[in-house]
mmCIF file of C-alpha atoms and ligand atoms in Angstrom:
data_model
loop_
_atom_site.group_PDB
_atom_site.id
_atom_site.type_symbol
_atom_site.label_atom_id
_atom_site.label_comp_id
_atom_site.label_asym_id
_atom_site.label_seq_id
_atom_site.Cartn_x
_atom_site.Cartn_y
_atom_site.Cartn_z
ATOM 1 C CA MET A 5 85.986 190.811 113.615
ATOM 2 C CA GLY A 6 89.375 189.958 111.346
ATOM 3 C CA GLN A 7 87.407 188.899 108.553
ATOM 4 C CA ARG A 8 84.909 191.551 108.485
ATOM 5 C CA THR A 9 83.707 192.167 104.664
ATOM 6 C CA ALA A 10 81.943 195.479 103.509
ATOM 7 C CA PRO A 11 78.737 196.071 105.627
ATOM 8 C CA GLU A 12 76.355 195.996 101.681
ATOM 9 C CA ASN A 13 76.600 194.042 98.685
ATOM 10 C CA SER A 14 75.645 197.905 97.256
ATOM 11 C CA LEU A 15 79.263 199.376 98.115
ATOM 12 C CA PRO A 16 81.837 199.881 96.088
ATOM 13 C CA THR A 17 84.201 196.598 95.450
ATOM 14 C CA GLY A 18 86.067 195.020 98.189
ATOM 15 C CA PRO A 19 86.294 193.821 100.521
ATOM 16 C CA HIS A 20 89.120 195.215 102.971
ATOM 17 C CA VAL A 21 90.119 193.090 105.870
ATOM 18 C CA PRO A 22 91.232 195.379 108.149
ATOM 19 C CA VAL A 23 94.760 194.155 109.519
ATOM 20 C CA LEU A 24 95.913 193.493 113.280
ATOM 21 C CA LEU A 25 92.369 194.832 114.494
ATOM 22 C CA ALA A 26 92.341 193.254 117.625
ATOM 23 C CA GLU A 27 96.476 194.463 118.689
ATOM 24 C CA VAL A 28 94.793 198.330 117.349
ATOM 25 C CA LEU A 29 91.957 197.913 119.554
ATOM 26 C CA ALA A 30 93.751 196.676 122.551
ATOM 27 C CA ALA A 31 96.590 199.615 122.169
ATOM 28 C CA LEU A 32 93.454 202.459 121.692
ATOM 29 C CA SER A 33 91.541 201.333 125.102
ATOM 30 C CA PRO A 34 90.079 202.034 126.342
ATOM 31 C CA LEU A 35 87.453 202.598 124.283
ATOM 32 C CA GLU A 36 83.930 203.069 125.818
ATOM 33 C CA GLY A 37 83.187 206.826 125.802
ATOM 34 C CA ALA A 38 86.331 207.423 124.235
ATOM 35 C CA ARG A 39 86.914 209.801 121.291
ATOM 36 C CA ILE A 40 89.196 208.440 118.589
ATOM 37 C CA VAL A 41 90.251 209.618 115.122
ATOM 38 C CA ASP A 42 90.468 206.978 111.943
ATOM 39 C CA GLY A 43 92.927 208.691 109.912
ATOM 40 C CA THR A 44 92.962 206.159 106.746
ATOM 41 C CA PHE A 45 89.325 205.223 107.236
ATOM 42 C CA GLY A 46 89.113 202.900 103.986
ATOM 43 C CA ALA A 47 86.417 200.443 103.925
ATOM 44 C CA GLY A 48 85.776 201.336 108.030
ATOM 45 C CA GLY A 49 86.748 198.188 109.263
ATOM 46 C CA TYR A 50 88.772 199.775 112.194
ATOM 47 C CA SER A 51 86.102 202.518 112.525
ATOM 48 C CA ARG A 52 83.105 199.889 112.593
ATOM 49 C CA ALA A 53 85.168 197.781 115.604
ATOM 50 C CA LEU A 54 85.925 201.317 117.328
ATOM 51 C CA LEU A 55 82.119 202.555 117.467
ATOM 52 C CA GLU A 56 80.714 198.918 118.414
ATOM 53 C CA ALA A 57 83.369 198.970 121.251
ATOM 54 C CA GLY A 58 81.777 202.458 122.680
ATOM 55 C CA ALA A 59 83.654 205.096 121.179
ATOM 56 C CA THR A 60 82.695 208.026 118.918
ATOM 57 C CA VAL A 61 84.723 208.065 115.760
ATOM 58 C CA ILE A 62 86.309 210.933 113.690
ATOM 59 C CA ALA A 63 87.483 209.186 110.158
ATOM 60 C CA ILE A 64 89.362 210.761 107.572
ATOM 61 C CA ASP A 65 90.619 209.694 103.892
ATOM 62 C CA ARG A 66 91.334 211.388 101.221
ATOM 63 C CA ASP A 67 90.077 208.910 98.573
ATOM 64 C CA PRO A 68 86.696 210.162 97.791
ATOM 65 C CA ASN A 69 85.259 206.382 96.928
ATOM 66 C CA VAL A 70 85.690 205.504 100.475
ATOM 67 C CA THR A 71 81.949 207.731 100.801
ATOM 68 C CA PRO A 72 79.615 205.063 100.613
ATOM 69 C CA PHE A 73 81.233 203.176 103.336
ATOM 70 C CA ALA A 74 81.327 206.374 105.507
ATOM 71 C CA GLU A 75 77.965 207.181 104.707
ATOM 72 C CA ALA A 76 77.033 203.183 105.312
ATOM 73 C CA LEU A 77 78.580 203.998 109.289
ATOM 74 C CA GLY A 78 76.838 207.245 109.310
ATOM 75 C CA THR A 79 73.513 205.552 108.950
ATOM 76 C CA GLU A 80 73.712 202.938 111.437
ATOM 77 C CA PHE A 81 75.913 205.227 114.440
ATOM 78 C CA GLY A 82 74.532 208.106 114.109
ATOM 79 C CA THR A 83 76.116 211.023 115.633
ATOM 80 C CA ARG A 84 79.057 208.964 117.134
ATOM 81 C CA PHE A 85 80.717 208.502 113.594
ATOM 82 C CA SER A 86 81.211 211.201 111.515
ATOM 83 C CA PHE A 87 83.885 211.868 108.555
ATOM 84 C CA VAL A 88 85.527 214.146 107.235
ATOM 85 C CA PRO A 89 87.478 214.220 103.621
ATOM 86 C CA GLY A 90 91.108 215.041 103.559
ATOM 87 C CA ALA A 91 94.646 214.060 104.350
ATOM 88 C CA PHE A 92 95.466 212.695 107.641
ATOM 89 C CA SER A 93 98.794 215.217 107.585
ATOM 90 C CA ALA A 94 96.108 217.652 108.901
ATOM 91 C CA LEU A 95 94.411 215.546 111.297
ATOM 92 C CA ASP A 96 94.730 217.976 114.518
ATOM 93 C CA VAL A 97 92.713 220.746 112.092
ATOM 94 C CA LEU A 98 90.447 218.298 110.317
ATOM 95 C CA ALA A 99 89.494 216.691 113.553
ATOM 96 C CA ALA A 100 88.717 220.712 114.245
ATOM 97 C CA GLY A 101 90.461 221.278 117.645
ATOM 98 C CA ALA A 102 87.417 218.424 119.334
ATOM 99 C CA PRO A 103 88.933 216.909 122.074
ATOM 100 C CA VAL A 104 90.697 213.328 121.012
ATOM 101 C CA ASP A 105 91.561 210.531 123.500
ATOM 102 C CA GLY A 106 93.213 208.194 120.464
ATOM 103 C CA VAL A 107 94.768 208.605 116.677
ATOM 104 C CA VAL A 108 95.237 205.130 114.552
ATOM 105 C CA LEU A 109 96.733 205.302 111.226
ATOM 106 C CA ASP A 110 96.491 202.560 109.110
ATOM 107 C CA ILE A 111 99.086 203.324 106.015
ATOM 108 C CA GLY A 112 99.038 202.623 102.983
ATOM 109 C CA VAL A 113 96.580 201.154 100.145
ATOM 110 C CA SER A 114 92.621 199.579 100.452
ATOM 111 C CA SER A 115 91.960 196.780 98.495
ATOM 112 C CA MET A 116 89.303 198.616 97.008
ATOM 113 C CA GLN A 117 92.343 200.725 95.554
ATOM 114 C CA LEU A 118 94.871 197.893 94.820
ATOM 115 C CA ASP A 119 91.616 195.858 92.996
ATOM 116 C CA GLU A 120 90.057 198.624 91.253
ATOM 117 C CA PRO A 121 91.985 198.078 87.742
ATOM 118 C CA GLY A 122 90.628 202.060 87.263
ATOM 119 C CA ARG A 123 92.891 203.197 89.853
ATOM 120 C CA GLY A 124 95.782 202.026 88.395
ATOM 121 C CA PHE A 125 97.581 200.525 91.766
ATOM 122 C CA SER A 126 98.352 197.311 90.513
ATOM 123 C CA PHE A 127 100.220 195.556 87.516
ATOM 124 C CA MET A 128 97.785 192.369 87.736
ATOM 125 C CA ARG A 129 94.745 194.392 86.312
ATOM 126 C CA ASP A 130 95.713 196.400 83.264
ATOM 127 C CA GLY A 131 94.914 200.076 83.613
ATOM 128 C CA PRO A 132 95.647 203.449 83.457
ATOM 129 C CA LEU A 133 98.794 204.176 84.864
ATOM 130 C CA ASP A 134 97.423 206.616 87.304
ATOM 131 C CA MET A 135 97.313 205.480 91.708
ATOM 132 C CA ARG A 136 96.234 208.820 92.997
ATOM 133 C CA MET A 137 94.195 208.299 96.247
ATOM 134 C CA ALA A 138 93.075 211.414 96.192
ATOM 135 C CA GLY A 139 92.504 211.422 92.367
ATOM 136 C CA GLU A 140 94.116 214.753 92.234
ATOM 137 C CA GLY A 141 97.886 215.930 91.460
ATOM 138 C CA GLU A 142 100.491 214.527 89.797
ATOM 139 C CA SER A 143 99.604 211.127 88.507
ATOM 140 C CA ALA A 144 102.203 208.046 87.721
ATOM 141 C CA ALA A 145 101.871 208.371 84.024
ATOM 142 C CA ASP A 146 103.013 211.976 85.046
ATOM 143 C CA LEU A 147 106.133 211.149 86.884
ATOM 144 C CA VAL A 148 106.946 207.927 84.551
ATOM 145 C CA ASN A 149 106.919 210.191 81.443
ATOM 146 C CA GLY A 150 107.419 213.432 83.181
ATOM 147 C CA LEU A 151 110.733 212.931 85.490
ATOM 148 C CA GLU A 152 114.673 213.252 84.035
ATOM 149 C CA GLU A 153 116.105 209.742 83.937
ATOM 150 C CA THR A 154 118.499 210.862 87.446
ATOM 151 C CA ASP A 155 115.311 211.602 89.410
ATOM 152 C CA LEU A 156 113.310 208.496 87.978
ATOM 153 C CA ALA A 157 116.248 206.016 89.070
ATOM 154 C CA ASN A 158 116.169 208.199 92.604
ATOM 155 C CA LEU A 159 112.743 207.608 92.878
ATOM 156 C CA LEU A 160 113.159 203.722 92.132
ATOM 157 C CA TYR A 161 115.853 203.914 94.552
ATOM 158 C CA ALA A 162 114.948 206.291 97.799
ATOM 159 C CA PHE A 163 111.152 204.073 97.611
ATOM 160 C CA GLY A 164 111.933 200.668 96.713
ATOM 161 C CA GLU A 165 115.650 200.468 98.162
ATOM 162 C CA GLU A 166 116.386 199.168 94.468
ATOM 163 C CA ARG A 167 120.008 198.364 93.421
ATOM 164 C CA LYS A 168 119.008 198.131 89.667
ATOM 165 C CA SER A 169 117.552 201.326 89.643
ATOM 166 C CA ARG A 170 119.399 203.379 86.900
ATOM 167 C CA ARG A 171 118.595 200.229 84.313
ATOM 168 C CA ILE A 172 115.460 200.541 84.763
ATOM 169 C CA ALA A 173 114.902 204.098 84.418
ATOM 170 C CA HIS A 174 117.546 203.726 81.202
ATOM 171 C CA THR A 175 114.968 201.770 80.038
ATOM 172 C CA ILE A 176 112.249 203.381 80.469
ATOM 173 C CA VAL A 177 113.562 206.814 78.979
ATOM 174 C CA ALA A 178 114.101 204.913 75.734
ATOM 175 C CA ALA A 179 110.361 203.843 75.528
ATOM 176 C CA ARG A 180 109.095 206.559 75.975
ATOM 177 C CA ALA A 181 110.874 208.094 73.767
ATOM 178 C CA ALA A 182 109.197 205.815 71.225
ATOM 179 C CA GLU A 183 105.237 206.591 72.672
ATOM 180 C CA PRO A 184 104.448 207.399 76.252
ATOM 181 C CA ILE A 185 104.045 204.921 78.834
ATOM 182 C CA THR A 186 100.318 205.051 79.889
ATOM 183 C CA THR A 187 99.426 201.565 80.902
ATOM 184 C CA THR A 188 99.912 199.957 83.864
ATOM 185 C CA ALA A 189 100.967 196.716 81.591
ATOM 186 C CA GLN A 190 103.159 198.814 79.508
ATOM 187 C CA LEU A 191 105.229 199.661 82.414
ATOM 188 C CA ALA A 192 105.038 196.257 84.016
ATOM 189 C CA ARG A 193 106.798 194.884 80.859
ATOM 190 C CA LEU A 194 109.111 196.726 80.879
ATOM 191 C CA ILE A 195 110.372 196.775 84.104
ATOM 192 C CA GLU A 196 110.266 193.113 83.252
ATOM 193 C CA LYS A 197 112.270 193.451 79.976
ATOM 194 C CA SER A 198 115.174 195.286 81.773
ATOM 195 C CA ILE A 199 115.683 193.267 85.229
ATOM 196 C CA GLY A 200 114.327 189.885 84.276
ATOM 197 C CA ARG A 201 112.154 187.513 86.405
ATOM 198 C CA LYS A 202 113.274 184.863 88.423
ATOM 199 C CA PRO A 203 110.891 181.829 87.918
ATOM 200 C CA GLY A 204 108.849 181.111 91.602
ATOM 201 C CA ASP A 205 109.921 185.172 92.390
ATOM 202 C CA ALA A 206 107.298 187.812 92.705
ATOM 203 C CA HIS A 207 106.863 189.657 89.216
ATOM 204 C CA PRO A 208 109.121 192.570 89.139
ATOM 205 C CA ALA A 209 107.078 195.155 89.124
ATOM 206 C CA THR A 210 105.511 194.760 92.830
ATOM 207 C CA ARG A 211 108.161 196.527 94.492
ATOM 208 C CA ARG A 212 108.924 199.409 91.638
ATOM 209 C CA PHE A 213 105.341 200.076 91.346
ATOM 210 C CA GLN A 214 104.754 200.238 95.293
ATOM 211 C CA ALA A 215 108.129 202.697 94.964
ATOM 212 C CA LEU A 216 105.933 204.845 92.521
ATOM 213 C CA ARG A 217 102.631 204.900 94.394
ATOM 214 C CA ILE A 218 104.807 206.267 97.480
ATOM 215 C CA ALA A 219 105.715 209.122 95.726
ATOM 216 C CA VAL A 220 102.461 209.802 93.399
ATOM 217 C CA ASN A 221 100.808 209.697 96.640
ATOM 218 C CA ASN A 222 103.764 211.724 98.550
ATOM 219 C CA GLU A 223 103.417 209.163 101.238
ATOM 220 C CA LEU A 224 106.597 209.370 103.646
ATOM 221 C CA ASP A 225 106.202 213.496 103.892
ATOM 222 C CA GLU A 226 102.286 212.441 104.611
ATOM 223 C CA LEU A 227 103.479 210.222 107.667
ATOM 224 C CA VAL A 228 105.715 212.233 109.156
ATOM 225 C CA GLU A 229 103.326 215.102 109.178
ATOM 226 C CA GLY A 230 100.276 212.894 110.597
ATOM 227 C CA LEU A 231 102.506 212.077 112.967
ATOM 228 C CA PHE A 232 103.235 215.376 114.534
ATOM 229 C CA ALA A 233 99.801 216.329 114.143
ATOM 230 C CA ALA A 234 98.630 213.753 116.138
ATOM 231 C CA GLU A 235 101.547 214.494 118.749
ATOM 232 C CA ARG A 236 99.713 218.096 118.497
ATOM 233 C CA LEU A 237 96.575 216.960 119.201
ATOM 234 C CA LEU A 238 96.529 214.032 121.637
ATOM 235 C CA PRO A 239 96.289 215.363 125.381
ATOM 236 C CA GLU A 240 98.878 213.528 127.868
ATOM 237 C CA GLY A 241 97.836 209.931 127.945
ATOM 238 C CA GLY A 242 96.366 209.950 124.601
ATOM 239 C CA ARG A 243 97.120 206.978 122.519
ATOM 240 C CA LEU A 244 98.356 206.771 119.266
ATOM 241 C CA ALA A 245 98.469 202.867 117.173
ATOM 242 C CA VAL A 246 100.173 203.319 113.702
ATOM 243 C CA VAL A 247 100.179 200.136 111.045
ATOM 244 C CA ALA A 248 102.634 200.062 108.450
ATOM 245 C CA PHE A 249 102.835 197.731 105.390
ATOM 246 C CA HIS A 250 106.951 199.337 104.607
ATOM 247 C CA SER A 251 110.193 199.011 106.021
ATOM 248 C CA LEU A 252 110.534 202.758 105.118
ATOM 249 C CA GLU A 253 107.225 203.822 106.530
ATOM 250 C CA ASP A 254 107.879 201.616 109.696
ATOM 251 C CA ARG A 255 111.215 202.726 110.116
ATOM 252 C CA ILE A 256 109.715 206.811 110.518
ATOM 253 C CA VAL A 257 107.216 205.545 112.717
ATOM 254 C CA LYS A 258 110.102 203.894 115.353
ATOM 255 C CA ARG A 259 112.099 206.890 115.382
ATOM 256 C CA PHE A 260 109.574 208.943 115.826
ATOM 257 C CA LEU A 261 107.874 207.418 118.370
ATOM 258 C CA ASP A 262 111.729 206.841 120.672
ATOM 259 C CA PRO A 263 114.209 209.366 118.678
ATOM 260 C CA ASP A 264 116.629 207.622 120.934
ATOM 261 C CA LYS A 265 116.763 204.918 118.006
ATOM 262 C CA GLY A 266 117.775 207.574 115.834
ATOM 263 C CA GLY A 267 120.010 205.208 114.031
ATOM 264 C CA PRO A 268 123.459 206.568 111.653
ATOM 265 C CA THR A 269 121.462 209.491 110.576
ATOM 266 C CA GLN A 270 121.190 211.230 113.827
ATOM 267 C CA SER A 271 124.498 212.709 115.091
ATOM 268 C CA ARG A 272 126.278 210.518 117.381
ATOM 269 C CA HIS A 273 127.297 214.359 118.806
ATOM 270 C CA LEU A 274 123.853 215.234 120.093
ATOM 271 C CA PRO A 275 123.342 214.220 123.413
ATOM 272 C CA GLN A 276 120.414 211.780 124.052
ATOM 273 C CA ALA A 277 116.667 212.571 124.572
ATOM 274 C CA ARG A 278 116.009 212.673 128.521
ATOM 275 C CA SER A 279 113.246 210.591 130.005
ATOM 276 C CA ASP A 280 111.193 213.773 131.300
ATOM 277 C CA ASP A 281 111.477 215.469 127.100
ATOM 278 C CA ARG A 282 110.368 211.988 125.750
ATOM 279 C CA ARG A 283 106.507 213.097 123.954
ATOM 280 C CA TRP A 284 105.514 209.022 124.013
ATOM 281 C CA VAL A 285 105.949 206.701 125.648
ATOM 282 C CA GLU A 286 105.254 203.173 124.153
ATOM 283 C CA VAL A 287 102.266 201.206 124.947
ATOM 284 C CA ALA A 288 103.461 197.660 123.724
ATOM 285 C CA LYS A 289 106.387 195.948 121.707
ATOM 286 C CA ALA A 290 105.869 196.825 117.959
ATOM 287 C CA ARG A 291 103.427 193.886 116.851
ATOM 288 C CA LYS A 292 102.980 191.764 113.369
ATOM 289 C CA ALA A 293 100.498 189.776 112.426
ATOM 290 C CA GLY A 294 100.522 185.642 113.709
ATOM 291 C CA ALA A 295 100.424 182.892 111.138
ATOM 292 C CA ALA A 296 96.807 182.732 111.685
ATOM 293 C CA GLU A 297 96.069 186.120 110.361
ATOM 294 C CA THR A 298 98.770 186.273 107.578
ATOM 295 C CA GLY A 299 97.256 183.084 106.334
ATOM 296 C CA ARG A 300 93.604 183.902 105.996
ATOM 297 C CA ASN A 301 94.768 187.599 104.576
ATOM 298 C CA PRO A 302 98.552 187.518 103.074
ATOM 299 C CA ARG A 303 98.822 191.055 103.305
ATOM 300 C CA ALA A 304 98.602 191.139 106.626
ATOM 301 C CA ARG A 305 102.632 189.694 106.224
ATOM 302 C CA SER A 306 104.472 192.852 106.456
ATOM 303 C CA ALA A 307 102.512 194.900 108.479
ATOM 304 C CA VAL A 308 103.810 195.617 112.210
ATOM 305 C CA LEU A 309 101.905 198.304 114.447
ATOM 306 C CA ARG A 310 103.442 200.496 116.717
ATOM 307 C CA SER A 311 101.523 201.966 119.833
ATOM 308 C CA ALA A 312 102.385 204.440 122.285
ATOM 309 C CA LYS A 313 100.929 207.210 124.655
ATOM 310 C CA ARG A 314 101.793 210.988 125.013
ATOM 311 C CA SER A 315 103.419 212.271 127.770
ATOM 312 C CA GLY A 316 102.520 215.418 129.193
ATOM 313 C CA ALA A 317 105.784 217.197 127.225
ATOM 314 C CA GLY A 318 104.765 220.105 124.613
ATOM 315 C CA PRO A 319 104.506 219.239 121.220
ATOM 316 C CA ARG A 320 107.768 219.347 119.140
ATOM 317 C CA PRO A 321 107.723 221.569 115.978
ATOM 318 C CA VAL A 322 107.750 218.977 112.179
ATOM 319 C CA SER A 323 110.857 217.915 111.851
ATOM 320 C CA VAL A 324 112.499 215.526 109.540
ATOM 321 C CA ALA A 325 115.396 215.330 110.999
ATOM 322 C CA GLY A 326 116.542 211.825 112.609
ATOM 323 C CA LEU A 327 113.907 209.945 111.258
ATOM 324 C CA SER A 328 115.511 209.151 107.864
ATOM 325 C CA VAL A 329 113.129 209.925 104.948
ATOM 326 C CA PRO A 330 114.778 209.638 101.491
ATOM 327 C CA SER A 331 113.605 212.249 98.785
ATOM 328 C CA PHE A 332 114.345 211.666 95.328
ATOM 329 C CA ARG A 333 114.291 215.367 93.339
ATOM 330 C CA GLY A 334 117.061 216.548 93.071
ATOM 331 C CA ALA A 335 119.018 213.872 94.920
ATOM 332 C CA ALA A 336 122.483 213.810 94.163
HETATM 333 C C1 SAM B 7 95.079 200.076 104.104
HETATM 334 S S1 SAM B 7 93.581 201.461 103.922
HETATM 335 C C2 SAM B 7 93.037 201.471 105.372
HETATM 336 C C3 SAM B 7 91.765 200.249 105.747
HETATM 337 C C4 SAM B 7 90.597 200.584 107.342
HETATM 338 N N1 SAM B 7 91.992 200.612 108.380
HETATM 339 C C5 SAM B 7 89.745 199.280 106.914
HETATM 340 O O1 SAM B 7 90.119 198.608 108.051
HETATM 341 O O2 SAM B 7 89.193 199.270 106.067
HETATM 342 C C6 SAM B 7 94.610 202.980 103.714
HETATM 343 C C7 SAM B 7 93.327 204.284 103.481
HETATM 344 O O3 SAM B 7 93.763 205.200 103.957
HETATM 345 C C8 SAM B 7 93.628 205.992 103.031
HETATM 346 N N2 SAM B 7 94.749 206.884 102.935
HETATM 347 C C9 SAM B 7 96.131 206.635 102.962
HETATM 348 N N3 SAM B 7 96.918 207.959 102.967
HETATM 349 C C10 SAM B 7 96.101 208.839 103.572
HETATM 350 C C11 SAM B 7 96.641 210.121 103.521
HETATM 351 N N4 SAM B 7 97.783 211.033 103.764
HETATM 352 N N5 SAM B 7 95.392 210.978 104.041
HETATM 353 C C12 SAM B 7 94.317 210.511 103.985
HETATM 354 N N6 SAM B 7 93.912 208.835 103.763
HETATM 355 C C13 SAM B 7 95.017 208.133 103.746
HETATM 356 C C14 SAM B 7 93.612 205.710 101.870
HETATM 357 O O4 SAM B 7 93.442 206.513 101.297
HETATM 358 C C15 SAM B 7 92.837 204.190 102.097
HETATM 359 O O5 SAM B 7 91.699 204.267 101.561
#
């Protein structure tokens, strides 16, 4: 199942190979007759497997380009499958109050997004510097050409944990004074020029492009909002499975599910959550892909799955406290 390809040759480029699929299904089980929200539909790899296991699926994606994949599943599974375009930060609203037994989020970009040069996500293929999943709002070019040098450096530091953020920001700002930076190749060359490239290492643009993508798509705020939306939506016993590909995201998920793992940003002077206050009970330990899966699909290397089920305690108001969510605009 993990090797599944796009359902039809006529569908957009892909295929996106679902990551940790068997583990995600196990975390959401039992599936026969269950109603599951797939908040990151993509090419529909999870949705298809959930439907084949007997679940009803409400799928969400903010990328309009996934529509043909959703239409194909609609044709195949009829009323057991529905698709709602939108952002998963509002997944409780998008699910329209229907009773739901589980929510799955597979955070990040799909292979279709990465592989399509016109989307501007990848420095491997030259294209417009765009990176917008939903095709609206500020593009990567808007940020790269419009941010103050300090904010640009803060962005790279906050979302890329970039030690040389100031040097890269300085090179970009000097270059854009001569001409705007409008393509992925232009930006990749500037990053390489500012910090060099060691033989054998990944291209230095890899991490910096990811940081920019996180900012363009507001990915960390979306994740926080989506987690709290799942907390509001799911009844006691309802299950949540989240696959993250970036340490910043995984840390947010970990701390959201277990506030006792709040780390240094959570005040040591605050009382620890009592176990009967907990909103989530761990279903299984955090899972990573095994050697067989990473051999087949290198993209699975950084994936971490966390899963939990809802306790009977009421949902919390949305708050980033204790979640270590970095931000860059106006940061010191
Ligand atoms: C990693 S892919 C999901 C792949 C999917 N699990 C599959 O098996 O085909 C992530 C998808 O989530 C979508 N996405 C990312 N952030 C989103 C958000 N905040 N709201 C809605 N969709 C989002 C992206 O557009 C992309 O299609």
